[in-house]
Structure formats: structure tokens, C-alpha cells
XYZ file of C-alpha atoms in Angstrom:
655
model
C 91.028 66.093 -155.359
C 88.442 67.593 -157.716
C 88.901 71.059 -159.216
C 86.290 73.524 -160.414
C 87.004 76.867 -162.097
C 83.878 78.891 -161.386
C 82.932 82.318 -162.711
C 80.623 84.744 -160.908
C 78.836 86.986 -163.422
C 76.072 89.580 -163.134
C 74.706 92.955 -164.132
C 76.385 95.703 -162.137
C 75.100 96.050 -158.542
C 73.330 92.670 -158.479
C 75.496 91.688 -155.483
C 78.113 89.561 -157.207
C 81.115 90.631 -155.119
C 79.045 90.419 -151.928
C 78.127 86.841 -152.856
C 81.820 86.058 -153.371
C 82.544 87.341 -149.853
C 79.721 85.243 -148.398
C 80.955 82.090 -150.183
C 84.473 82.622 -148.823
C 83.108 83.158 -145.320
C 80.882 80.073 -145.488
C 83.870 78.007 -146.632
C 85.950 79.267 -143.699
C 88.470 81.135 -145.836
C 87.779 84.534 -144.242
C 86.677 85.301 -140.693
C 84.816 88.500 -141.488
C 82.724 89.374 -144.540
C 83.990 92.383 -146.445
C 81.674 95.113 -147.674
C 81.643 96.706 -151.122
C 80.477 99.963 -149.524
C 83.324 99.892 -147.004
C 85.877 98.951 -149.682
C 87.319 95.941 -147.847
C 86.320 92.999 -150.047
C 88.806 90.233 -150.853
C 88.515 90.339 -154.672
C 88.234 94.104 -155.309
C 91.897 94.792 -154.590
C 92.435 97.890 -156.726
C 92.111 101.196 -154.875
C 89.837 102.440 -157.642
C 87.536 99.421 -157.235
C 87.245 100.134 -153.515
C 86.530 103.817 -154.132
C 83.873 103.291 -156.803
C 82.325 100.118 -155.373
C 82.524 98.268 -158.703
C 84.648 95.414 -160.017
C 86.984 96.508 -162.823
C 89.477 93.647 -163.068
C 88.736 89.951 -162.735
C 90.164 88.381 -159.589
C 90.800 84.762 -158.583
C 90.336 83.365 -155.083
C 90.154 79.739 -153.984
C 88.019 77.945 -151.396
C 87.231 74.301 -150.575
C 83.859 72.536 -150.620
C 84.569 69.182 -148.967
C 86.851 67.419 -151.472
C 86.339 70.009 -154.238
C 88.729 72.948 -154.639
C 86.923 75.875 -156.274
C 88.856 78.606 -158.073
C 86.341 81.436 -157.934
C 86.735 84.196 -160.532
C 84.912 87.441 -159.744
C 84.261 89.414 -162.947
C 83.166 93.007 -163.650
C 79.465 93.674 -164.048
C 79.578 97.004 -165.884
C 79.294 96.626 -169.690
C 82.270 98.972 -170.237
C 84.510 96.198 -168.856
C 83.058 93.352 -170.902
C 86.569 92.577 -172.229
C 87.504 91.337 -168.747
C 84.515 88.981 -168.778
C 85.354 87.746 -172.277
C 88.787 86.508 -171.296
C 87.458 84.658 -168.248
C 84.764 82.751 -170.153
C 87.327 80.660 -171.996
C 88.735 79.139 -168.785
C 85.526 78.308 -166.901
C 84.099 74.905 -166.040
C 80.893 76.460 -164.738
C 79.284 79.762 -163.779
C 76.919 81.381 -161.307
C 74.828 84.157 -162.843
C 73.561 86.528 -160.151
C 70.177 88.239 -160.563
C 68.715 90.849 -158.216
C 65.365 89.863 -156.691
C 64.407 93.545 -156.748
C 65.641 94.789 -160.145
C 65.150 91.416 -161.864
C 66.572 90.582 -165.288
C 68.640 93.541 -166.489
C 70.306 94.264 -169.858
C 73.721 92.874 -168.940
C 72.047 89.772 -167.476
C 70.559 88.977 -170.880
C 73.844 89.571 -172.718
C 75.781 87.341 -170.332
C 73.191 84.556 -170.381
C 73.073 84.489 -174.182
C 76.864 84.129 -174.243
C 76.928 81.425 -171.562
C 74.300 79.461 -173.491
C 76.144 79.857 -176.798
C 79.355 78.566 -175.211
C 77.411 75.822 -173.394
C 78.934 76.699 -170.029
C 76.985 74.976 -167.204
C 75.323 77.782 -165.256
C 73.466 78.101 -161.952
C 71.346 81.184 -161.256
C 71.358 82.837 -157.846
C 68.586 85.354 -157.193
C 70.096 87.695 -154.612
C 68.601 90.303 -152.251
C 65.477 88.373 -151.172
C 65.735 90.321 -147.900
C 65.189 93.658 -149.651
C 61.870 95.465 -149.863
C 60.400 94.895 -153.331
C 61.943 91.445 -153.772
C 59.888 89.076 -155.959
C 59.601 85.322 -156.443
C 56.858 83.912 -158.732
C 56.761 86.668 -161.347
C 60.572 86.896 -161.294
C 60.857 83.172 -162.059
C 58.573 83.691 -165.042
C 60.599 86.713 -166.165
C 63.859 84.740 -165.904
C 62.442 81.953 -168.051
C 60.933 84.289 -170.654
C 63.514 87.058 -170.879
C 66.568 84.821 -170.653
C 64.931 82.170 -172.860
C 66.258 79.507 -170.545
C 64.914 76.241 -169.152
C 65.022 76.922 -165.418
C 64.452 74.602 -162.472
C 63.563 76.279 -159.136
C 65.602 74.651 -156.380
C 63.265 75.665 -153.566
C 60.865 78.304 -152.296
C 61.193 81.529 -150.287
C 59.563 82.318 -146.982
C 59.206 85.909 -145.725
C 60.408 87.448 -148.993
C 61.139 91.163 -148.817
C 61.968 91.075 -145.095
C 65.194 90.745 -143.130
C 63.989 87.297 -141.990
C 63.575 85.977 -145.542
C 64.896 82.436 -145.934
C 65.261 79.869 -148.683
C 63.627 76.443 -148.302
C 65.457 73.900 -150.526
C 63.442 71.350 -152.465
C 62.592 70.720 -156.117
C 59.263 72.235 -157.074
C 56.374 70.335 -158.726
C 57.298 71.743 -162.151
C 60.832 70.266 -162.188
C 59.911 66.832 -163.673
C 58.191 68.446 -166.662
C 61.201 70.646 -167.464
C 63.733 67.824 -167.090
C 61.617 65.280 -168.990
C 61.998 67.324 -172.184
C 65.631 66.164 -172.466
C 65.444 62.665 -170.905
C 63.386 59.815 -172.412
C 63.701 57.626 -169.295
C 62.467 60.445 -167.101
C 59.697 61.236 -169.586
C 58.434 57.657 -169.388
C 58.519 57.725 -165.598
C 56.783 61.113 -165.610
C 53.944 59.823 -167.823
C 53.590 56.712 -165.667
C 53.800 58.811 -162.477
C 56.731 56.774 -161.155
C 59.365 59.543 -160.903
C 61.727 58.904 -157.985
C 63.791 61.542 -156.172
C 67.064 59.842 -157.164
C 66.087 59.745 -160.843
C 65.135 63.413 -160.691
C 68.422 64.492 -159.053
C 70.443 62.384 -161.478
C 68.698 63.962 -164.480
C 69.108 67.429 -162.985
C 72.878 66.984 -162.525
C 73.367 65.508 -166.003
C 71.351 68.200 -167.780
C 72.943 71.031 -165.794
C 76.412 69.810 -166.779
C 75.297 69.782 -170.415
C 73.928 73.352 -170.036
C 70.446 72.152 -171.018
C 68.774 73.427 -167.838
C 69.683 76.030 -165.240
C 68.879 75.484 -161.536
C 67.685 78.646 -159.782
C 68.548 79.334 -156.143
C 67.187 82.259 -154.105
C 68.945 83.916 -151.200
C 70.777 86.895 -149.783
C 74.527 87.473 -149.808
C 74.089 89.878 -146.875
C 72.163 87.592 -144.502
C 73.514 84.309 -145.859
C 70.061 82.933 -146.693
C 70.200 80.294 -149.443
C 74.003 80.353 -149.703
C 74.474 76.878 -148.195
C 72.044 75.473 -150.770
C 73.980 77.241 -153.535
C 77.272 75.783 -152.259
C 75.721 72.299 -152.339
C 74.536 72.975 -155.894
C 78.006 74.092 -156.962
C 79.480 70.860 -155.617
C 76.835 68.449 -156.922
C 75.617 70.001 -160.177
C 78.621 71.588 -161.879
C 81.290 69.525 -163.673
C 84.824 69.153 -162.359
C 87.743 70.496 -164.376
C 89.005 68.074 -166.998
C 92.483 67.538 -168.394
C 95.258 64.975 -168.493
C 98.247 66.033 -166.342
C 100.405 63.614 -168.380
C 99.279 64.952 -171.757
C 100.946 67.546 -173.996
C 101.312 70.969 -172.406
C 98.390 73.254 -173.271
C 97.070 76.329 -171.480
C 95.605 79.786 -171.975
C 96.499 83.171 -170.455
C 93.428 85.169 -169.390
C 94.986 87.909 -167.267
C 98.318 89.758 -167.030
C 99.330 92.073 -164.215
C 102.540 93.685 -162.948
C 104.219 92.718 -159.693
C 105.721 95.133 -157.175
C 109.009 95.080 -159.098
C 107.319 95.749 -162.422
C 107.636 92.137 -163.604
C 104.863 90.507 -165.594
C 102.660 87.947 -163.864
C 100.504 85.805 -166.160
C 97.339 84.037 -164.976
C 96.945 80.829 -166.975
C 94.461 77.971 -166.963
C 96.100 74.656 -167.858
C 93.962 72.339 -169.975
C 96.518 69.563 -170.475
C 99.937 68.557 -169.205
C 101.819 69.922 -166.207
C 103.753 73.203 -166.173
C 106.785 73.223 -163.859
C 109.130 75.859 -162.509
C 112.186 76.355 -164.744
C 110.380 74.847 -167.759
C 111.127 76.461 -171.103
C 107.835 76.848 -172.922
C 106.481 78.258 -176.169
C 103.595 80.713 -176.187
C 101.695 83.018 -178.522
C 101.034 82.876 -182.260
C 104.706 83.461 -183.087
C 105.838 80.552 -180.926
C 108.028 82.695 -178.670
C 110.032 80.936 -175.986
C 110.459 81.787 -172.334
C 111.519 80.261 -169.040
C 109.084 80.088 -166.131
C 110.985 81.330 -163.087
C 108.294 80.765 -160.454
C 104.807 79.321 -160.164
C 102.013 79.747 -157.642
C 98.512 78.262 -157.454
C 95.382 79.336 -155.601
C 94.547 77.493 -152.415
C 92.314 78.319 -149.441
C 91.905 82.008 -150.154
C 95.438 82.865 -151.212
C 98.098 81.938 -153.744
C 100.946 79.686 -152.648
C 104.316 79.001 -154.247
C 104.620 75.511 -155.705
C 106.670 73.523 -158.182
C 104.025 72.889 -160.835
C 100.564 73.645 -162.241
C 98.769 70.479 -163.417
C 95.925 70.316 -165.936
C 92.717 71.840 -164.591
C 94.362 74.373 -162.273
C 94.971 78.096 -162.591
C 98.502 79.300 -161.953
C 100.347 82.601 -161.656
C 103.476 82.451 -163.805
C 106.548 84.693 -163.603
C 109.478 85.034 -165.975
C 107.614 85.331 -169.284
C 108.359 88.957 -170.133
C 106.791 88.923 -173.607
C 103.621 87.005 -172.791
C 100.269 88.663 -173.504
C 96.629 88.143 -172.652
C 95.049 85.572 -174.944
C 98.321 83.729 -175.636
C 98.223 79.956 -175.771
C 100.865 78.053 -173.820
C 102.307 74.983 -175.514
C 99.831 73.346 -177.906
C 97.096 75.865 -178.883
C 93.733 74.617 -177.666
C 91.664 76.399 -180.290
C 91.614 79.553 -182.334
C 91.074 82.758 -180.369
C 87.373 83.587 -180.393
C 85.785 86.879 -179.443
C 82.505 86.409 -177.610
C 81.648 90.111 -177.509
C 82.003 92.945 -180.008
C 85.230 94.982 -180.043
C 85.238 98.609 -178.841
C 83.390 101.005 -181.153
C 84.486 104.329 -179.630
C 87.730 106.278 -179.504
C 89.037 109.289 -177.615
C 92.300 111.245 -177.646
C 94.259 111.483 -174.397
C 95.194 115.076 -173.526
C 98.085 115.223 -171.027
C 97.922 117.809 -168.259
C 100.275 120.816 -168.269
C 102.818 119.097 -166.011
C 102.476 115.581 -167.454
C 105.597 113.718 -168.525
C 104.814 112.431 -172.021
C 107.206 109.515 -171.734
C 105.622 108.480 -168.428
C 102.184 108.790 -170.050
C 103.250 106.617 -172.974
C 104.585 103.943 -170.595
C 101.455 104.063 -168.438
C 99.113 103.704 -171.415
C 101.192 100.827 -172.771
C 100.946 99.064 -169.394
C 97.158 99.518 -169.399
C 96.862 98.215 -172.969
C 98.878 95.084 -172.239
C 96.383 94.234 -169.470
C 93.448 94.735 -171.816
C 94.122 93.756 -175.459
C 90.712 94.944 -176.674
C 91.625 98.464 -175.580
C 93.847 99.579 -178.434
C 96.313 102.465 -178.528
C 97.044 104.567 -181.594
C 100.107 106.812 -181.414
C 100.480 109.874 -183.626
C 104.169 110.814 -183.546
C 103.635 113.942 -185.650
C 101.037 115.487 -183.343
C 102.425 113.789 -180.234
C 98.968 112.366 -179.453
C 97.627 108.995 -178.349
C 94.107 107.783 -179.069
C 92.475 105.077 -176.924
C 89.686 102.790 -178.109
C 87.041 101.961 -175.512
C 83.524 100.752 -174.802
C 81.991 103.679 -172.946
C 82.245 106.776 -170.799
C 82.653 104.953 -167.463
C 85.708 103.191 -168.845
C 87.135 106.582 -169.831
C 86.684 107.838 -166.263
C 88.392 104.715 -164.898
C 91.372 105.117 -167.265
C 91.711 108.740 -166.166
C 91.607 107.816 -162.465
C 94.009 104.884 -162.937
C 96.575 107.071 -164.705
C 96.402 109.588 -161.864
C 96.362 107.162 -158.923
C 98.755 104.448 -160.086
C 101.098 106.338 -162.411
C 100.869 109.933 -161.176
C 99.933 111.180 -164.661
C 97.002 113.585 -164.917
C 95.090 113.675 -168.195
C 91.814 114.753 -169.723
C 90.110 113.482 -172.877
C 88.681 114.940 -176.023
C 85.128 114.189 -177.057
C 84.466 110.497 -177.688
C 84.017 109.657 -181.379
C 82.909 106.435 -183.114
C 85.494 104.071 -184.599
C 84.540 103.843 -188.259
C 85.855 101.527 -190.971
C 86.339 101.810 -194.725
C 85.396 99.323 -197.425
C 86.349 99.489 -201.122
C 83.525 100.533 -203.423
C 84.864 99.013 -206.646
C 88.003 97.507 -208.150
C 91.206 99.466 -208.633
C 94.736 98.543 -209.743
C 98.124 100.269 -209.838
C 101.696 99.301 -210.610
C 105.148 100.883 -210.433
C 108.138 99.343 -212.221
C 111.714 98.984 -211.091
C 114.141 101.573 -212.504
C 111.394 103.599 -214.144
C 110.488 107.141 -213.167
C 108.967 108.225 -210.873
C 109.745 105.082 -208.798
C 112.794 105.709 -206.544
C 112.773 102.149 -205.166
C 114.546 99.100 -206.604
C 111.312 97.122 -206.791
C 108.364 96.366 -209.030
C 105.005 96.127 -207.279
C 101.565 95.845 -208.856
C 98.419 95.502 -206.732
C 94.708 95.124 -207.359
C 92.139 95.990 -204.685
C 88.565 94.713 -204.841
C 85.666 94.400 -202.383
C 85.242 91.206 -200.347
C 82.268 89.740 -198.463
C 81.240 91.524 -195.275
C 83.207 90.101 -192.375
C 85.928 88.582 -194.563
C 88.668 90.935 -193.315
C 91.711 91.401 -195.557
C 92.775 88.636 -197.951
C 96.118 88.766 -199.773
C 96.816 86.701 -202.881
C 99.304 86.354 -205.742
C 98.896 86.383 -209.516
C 102.654 86.160 -209.986
C 104.915 83.145 -209.599
C 106.013 82.637 -205.997
C 109.496 81.809 -207.296
C 109.762 85.008 -209.321
C 111.742 86.665 -206.527
C 112.939 85.843 -202.996
C 110.126 84.936 -200.595
C 111.246 87.647 -198.161
C 110.224 90.287 -200.727
C 106.730 88.805 -201.080
C 106.459 88.753 -197.274
C 107.545 92.425 -197.129
C 104.787 93.329 -199.609
C 102.088 91.398 -197.727
C 103.101 92.830 -194.353
C 103.140 96.352 -195.801
C 99.721 95.839 -197.386
C 98.177 94.834 -194.085
C 99.876 97.685 -192.224
C 98.914 100.293 -194.838
C 95.254 99.195 -194.796
C 95.153 100.275 -191.161
C 94.542 103.794 -192.551
C 92.502 104.201 -195.712
C 91.630 107.204 -197.868
C 89.770 108.798 -194.945
C 92.147 107.528 -192.247
C 90.014 104.569 -191.058
C 90.918 100.883 -191.095
C 90.145 99.283 -194.471
C 88.557 95.833 -194.262
C 86.471 93.308 -196.189
C 88.652 93.428 -199.274
C 90.940 91.270 -201.398
C 94.384 92.553 -202.398
C 96.150 90.705 -205.204
C 99.775 91.179 -206.248
C 99.736 91.425 -210.048
C 103.331 92.450 -210.831
C 106.672 91.760 -209.182
C 110.312 92.407 -209.956
C 113.628 93.139 -208.275
C 117.294 93.870 -208.868
C 119.405 90.788 -208.058
C 122.193 91.009 -205.525
C 125.146 92.948 -206.951
C 128.730 92.616 -205.753
C 132.160 93.315 -207.166
C 135.430 91.477 -206.954
C 137.194 92.025 -203.639
C 134.232 94.152 -202.499
C 131.082 93.540 -200.490
C 127.413 93.781 -201.253
C 126.420 96.860 -203.313
C 123.193 98.177 -201.769
C 122.772 100.941 -204.368
C 122.255 98.344 -207.136
C 120.481 95.551 -205.216
C 116.901 95.266 -204.013
C 116.215 94.854 -200.317
C 113.091 94.345 -198.264
C 113.107 98.079 -197.494
C 112.489 98.815 -201.201
C 109.328 96.719 -201.213
C 108.183 98.082 -197.846
C 108.706 101.619 -199.140
C 106.991 101.179 -202.521
C 103.991 99.072 -201.490
C 102.068 101.833 -199.629
C 102.297 104.156 -202.662
C 100.980 101.490 -205.040
C 98.291 100.303 -202.632
C 96.774 103.718 -201.894
C 96.737 104.517 -205.612
C 94.861 101.274 -206.291
C 92.516 102.074 -203.406
C 92.009 105.612 -204.709
C 90.972 104.198 -208.097
C 88.650 101.687 -206.440
C 87.169 104.304 -204.113
C 86.175 103.650 -200.505
C 83.059 104.122 -198.403
C 83.170 105.035 -194.704
C 80.953 102.941 -192.424
C 79.996 103.839 -188.858
C 79.294 101.303 -186.056
C 75.625 100.677 -185.343
C 74.152 99.240 -182.154
C 71.007 97.162 -181.980
C 68.926 98.481 -179.100
C 65.994 97.309 -177.024
C 63.935 99.673 -174.894
C 61.282 98.633 -172.389
C 59.108 101.502 -171.173
C 55.537 102.147 -170.001
C 53.207 102.134 -173.008
C 51.841 105.583 -172.220
C 55.343 107.102 -172.572
C 55.786 105.971 -176.188
C 54.630 109.283 -177.647
C 57.262 111.177 -175.631
C 59.994 108.589 -176.282
C 59.835 108.391 -180.086
C 60.884 112.027 -180.736
C 63.905 111.566 -178.435
C 64.934 108.458 -180.368
C 64.444 110.215 -183.683
C 66.495 113.250 -182.663
C 69.461 110.980 -181.940
C 69.086 109.031 -185.216
C 67.710 105.883 -183.606
C 65.497 103.919 -185.989
C 62.891 101.689 -184.284
C 62.317 98.452 -186.180
C 59.651 96.652 -184.170
C 57.232 97.779 -181.487
C 55.465 95.287 -179.234
C 53.064 95.874 -176.368
C 53.308 93.539 -173.378
C 50.560 94.579 -170.991
C 51.447 97.979 -169.575
C 54.916 97.806 -171.151
C 56.015 98.683 -174.642
C 59.123 97.064 -176.167
C 60.950 98.860 -178.974
C 63.804 97.311 -180.919
C 65.874 98.975 -183.606
C 69.299 100.353 -184.514
C 71.171 103.486 -183.456
C 74.639 104.879 -184.296
C 77.189 103.952 -181.617
C 78.037 107.636 -181.220
C 74.506 108.334 -179.948
C 74.192 105.492 -177.416
C 75.581 107.420 -174.449
C 73.316 110.377 -175.173
C 70.269 108.139 -175.362
C 71.141 106.417 -172.085
C 71.313 109.826 -170.386
C 68.051 111.106 -171.888
C 65.963 107.951 -171.455
C 64.847 108.576 -167.827
C 63.107 111.844 -168.783
C 60.428 110.725 -171.261
C 59.968 107.335 -169.542
C 59.533 108.755 -166.002
C 62.637 106.856 -164.918
C 61.032 103.500 -165.741
C 62.686 102.905 -169.116
C 65.209 100.080 -169.485
C 67.874 100.321 -172.177
C 69.909 97.488 -173.688
C 72.258 97.828 -176.650
C 75.194 96.049 -178.255
C 77.202 96.446 -181.437
C 75.409 94.877 -184.402
C 76.910 95.972 -187.721
C 78.523 98.785 -189.709
C 76.395 101.023 -191.922
C 77.420 103.634 -194.540
C 77.676 107.146 -193.118
C 74.541 108.791 -194.461
C 74.346 112.041 -192.473
C 76.588 115.091 -192.569
C 80.134 115.145 -193.858
C 82.176 111.966 -194.134
C 84.217 111.648 -190.911
C 87.978 111.883 -191.391
C 90.620 110.480 -189.077
C 94.044 112.085 -188.699
C 96.790 109.904 -190.145
C 99.649 108.606 -188.031
C 101.801 107.152 -190.832
C 104.049 108.813 -193.460
C 100.904 109.593 -195.513
C 101.302 107.779 -198.841
C 98.295 109.790 -200.092
C 100.755 112.697 -200.505
C 103.576 111.305 -202.621
C 105.947 114.218 -202.095
C 105.492 114.215 -198.323
C 105.795 110.424 -198.185
C 109.047 110.271 -200.162
C 110.562 113.058 -198.090
C 109.788 111.093 -194.939
C 110.832 107.667 -196.231
C 113.768 108.358 -198.559
C 114.620 111.950 -197.573
C 114.315 112.865 -201.242
C 111.636 113.435 -203.873
C 111.547 111.332 -207.036
């Protein structure tokens, strides 16, 4: 039996979930096709998904194509839920990218295609909605090739496009040999000699599709079923089967975590090697934690069924691993965790309603965060507040509705603000010595902070002998350094820097005859954890830090005659156009804009562009804050910037 883990991806409203329903119906898994509008689709199981008509969480459903079992993963289309898509990409053998025949290539389509190409995931394109008024064929094929920068092979033609009777006529077009010959010397020779056979052409098409060199394009309609049979044939014949040795070392990856009816964790994992069995004790995560799998189920014919094992290539639902998280490797790590999309660049503070139970809110937010690791939580115990990082305003609305519907907790949010970072400006050093005023800790710590290359993160090094004191004390210093740099001089995360330990010292273990360990005269890890933040922020203060705000690179397509009205709107929201290009009646502007202004620009764009403007943006880089006052972020730690306050909180006394 062959296996194929297939992702369905698209810009929102391109008809992705409807196509999933049609595929399941064509395969005989469901008797009646669900409707997104009616809220009865198989993969949109959350009440909120049914209400809003959008996919929020990825869902897995299985169906057979002859001797091939396809695990179909339906992913969200809205850019605010790109984290869900990111996790799915790492477990796919192939993908179907859905494009609307009416709206054409849209911003999210371009972002997804670039990522699929970078990861070399074999991808078929399905142009949906050929039965809708305004559907296009020839010019849309050209737009797909140009705007997606992809080598595409039309898999047939369309008859009656734009009508309810529209149908897809399979058959490789006359341009296919030229596209395929670019990557195949044998085919190129046959093409020049005019001896190209159908078998040679199909063989080259399958080979190049599996290598992600070309992308077959099918046209059809998920509503009427036109073209879907041809797509199913393409999925079977052109996409590669899942690989993996069931007898090899155990290796898998968790891409989704949800809670069962009893509150237990259920992990969705793709196995790349080996076979995972019920009652196996396995290791998972970076820390190599251990857990026992209490039950296993796999996806088969539209549902999940209990079984004894999950072999390589399959996706399983695992129970019993209470500490497992999204992104964890199972057994032997396959590769380092890679982020395909930018992290969230916005943050908002959750404001509980007048009757909200704060403990219930904390639990609910923690449950949401464990299902989405890119959505971070930041708790402020002093102010009794929780901040949530996110991608956009729609995500904020979904979090609010989820808290109310699933957890019975009603909240509102403060204004969304950008998530800034800090970087050191220069080099600074500080040291405090053991048993010398004003140091109340039995520890000597000296640190030097200096700038690092952009994107280097935080590097920790030693200029002292590793054997100068117990290793646990060095580990306490390094851990404290990394934790303290989560909040810099202005409260933002400090990154792209090198921290070097320049001085160390401790009081050896003291004990007396017939007595135990004397804590008052002996250093412990708590001394180093307590002193390090004071030394580090002093070194950082001497080095100085600069606050940087997230910047998005944007692309706007609008009618050329609206440019004069559009530029002032961009300028008012601090968008800086970099290039302007005219393409016929369209004008394309590219540039950068602060992340904080993206939502405002998206709302204002329809006005000056008569509703014809198309906006695309994604995080690009951080830039120094150049306008207004430097943004400050409220601290959630013991505030080592205020020595008196810090010592009162940590030691309950002032040095």
C-alpha cells in the first residue's frame, strides 16, 4: 500500500475546503458534500470555523485512490493563521495549491508558492471556480507563470468557462514539451527532432513534478465537480509516495496538538522512520523527555481508527504524552527546527471582563498557546496582565471568540502594538565581587556585552577557566543571562549580541563537625541567578541599547491613474515606496512600512484605489525607531534596573 501525505493550501476563499469535500465525495468517503456556507464540512470541525466560514486549525482526513492512501491536510488560508500552515509543511510529501479562476493569483498565493518552491515540495495547481462568472483561462495561465515565477504545464483546456456547464478537457497542451525539455536532455533531443512520444512526455512530467521543477495546472470547480477526476488522477500519478523505513530508527515530528474530551493531550505526528507502537516508551523534544504512548490511531477512509502501531510514512494520533509540544521530534531528530514564515510582530494585552475568573483565563490562554507555539504569552504578575503575540486583527477576534465559546471567559483587548527588539549600541562591562559591598550574594560575576551580527541571536562565552568553579554555577549564569535579556533597558527582548563572562568566583561548601551544610557561608546556584541580572543590566546600561521596530516589505498593485491619490495615504502611514513599475494599466509599488501601520493601510487601500488595489506584505527586517518617543514595554520581572526594588523582591533586604 502506498501512502501520500497531501496538503491543500490557498489564499482565503479560493475554495480549498470545498475542494477537500469534493475529493472526499469522489473517493466515496462521504455520501453528501458539505458546504462552508452551511457549516457542515468534514474538516472545519470547530464551531468558530463553521460560524465564520474559514479554516483556523489544520485538519487531517484520509481517502483512498485505488492502491494509494492519501492523508489530506486542510490548512488555513488567512495569513493571520500562517503558523498552522508552517507546521504542516514539514510533514508533506506533496501539495495542491488552489487558485480562484475569478480572483486569480492573490497575495497569500504568492507567499505560499514561494515557500513550497524553497522547500522543494512537489505541487499541483488547481484553478477552482471555472463555473463562476468572470472566470479566466488564457490570461490566468500567463499570470500564474509570471506572478508565481513557476514553470507550469497546463493539463488540459476548459470548455464553457464562466458558466454552470463549464468542464475540463484533460490533455497536455502543445506548449508542454518546450517547458519539460528545459530540464530533460533526452526530451530536448526528441523535441528538436520532432520525435516526442506521449509516454516520454508523461514520464518526464511525473519525474519533474516529483522534483518540484514543474507544476501541472488543472482547472475545475469544487462545486460542480468539473476537473476533479483529472486532479485525482494527477495526485495518484504525479506526486511521490511517502518514504521511510519501518524497520529503521524511530523518528517523527509533531505538527499539531489538541485536547480530548477528558482534557488529555492528543499529538498528531508524522513518522519518517521506524514504527511507533502502543505502550512504547519514547523520547521527545529538545530535552529528551520520556513518555509512554497509551494509545495510537491512524487515519483511514475518512476517519481515525485505533491500531497497534504507526509505521514510517503515516500520520498518527498519539495519547499519553502529557508534556509533548508542537514541533517536538520523536526519537531521533530529523533536522533542526526551521521557521518558514516570520514570527508574530504584534502584541496586545488581554483585558478580562468584569465577571471573568482570572485563573480560568490563565488556563485557557495556556491551552491556546500550547496549540500554537508561535503565539506567545507574557504574564505580568505585578499588574495581573497577560499579553498575547499575534499576526493580525482577525486572529485577535478569533482568540476572543474561542475564549468565550470554548472556555466561557469573556475578554476584550487593548490596542495592538508592534513587538520591538533591542540591540546593544556599543560595548559595556560590569563586575561584582563576592563578599564585597554592595554585593549581598556569595558569588563573583563579571560580564561584557557587545553587539553581534544581525540575526546572530544571543551568544554566551567564557573568558574564565571552566574549572574555576562548579559547572552548575556557570550554567546558572548562562541561563540567567538568556532569561534577563528577554527584557532590556526599554523592556524589549535584547538580541544580536555577545555576552562574555569575564570574572567568576564562589565560596566553597562549608560544613562543621557533626553538623550539616552551612548555607550562610556557601555559594549556591541561587546566588549566581540572583547576581547575574544586576551585573548584566549594568553592563547593558554602559553599552547602551537601541530599540528597533518590525518593518514589513509591501507590494501594492493598483490602477495607474490612482497613484496620485495612493501616495499621500502611504506617506501618512509612514510607508516608504522603493520601486514603482507600470505594467499596462496597472502600477506596482514596492517598499517598506512599519508593522504597526499595516492594518491601517489594508483598511484604507480600497478608498484611493477604487476598490481595485491589491495589498501584499510580510515581515522583512527590524529598523531603528526614528519617529516619536522610544516605545517602552512594561517589565514583568523583578526589575534589575532598580537595584533597591530588585533586592527587596529577591532577597527581601537591601544591600
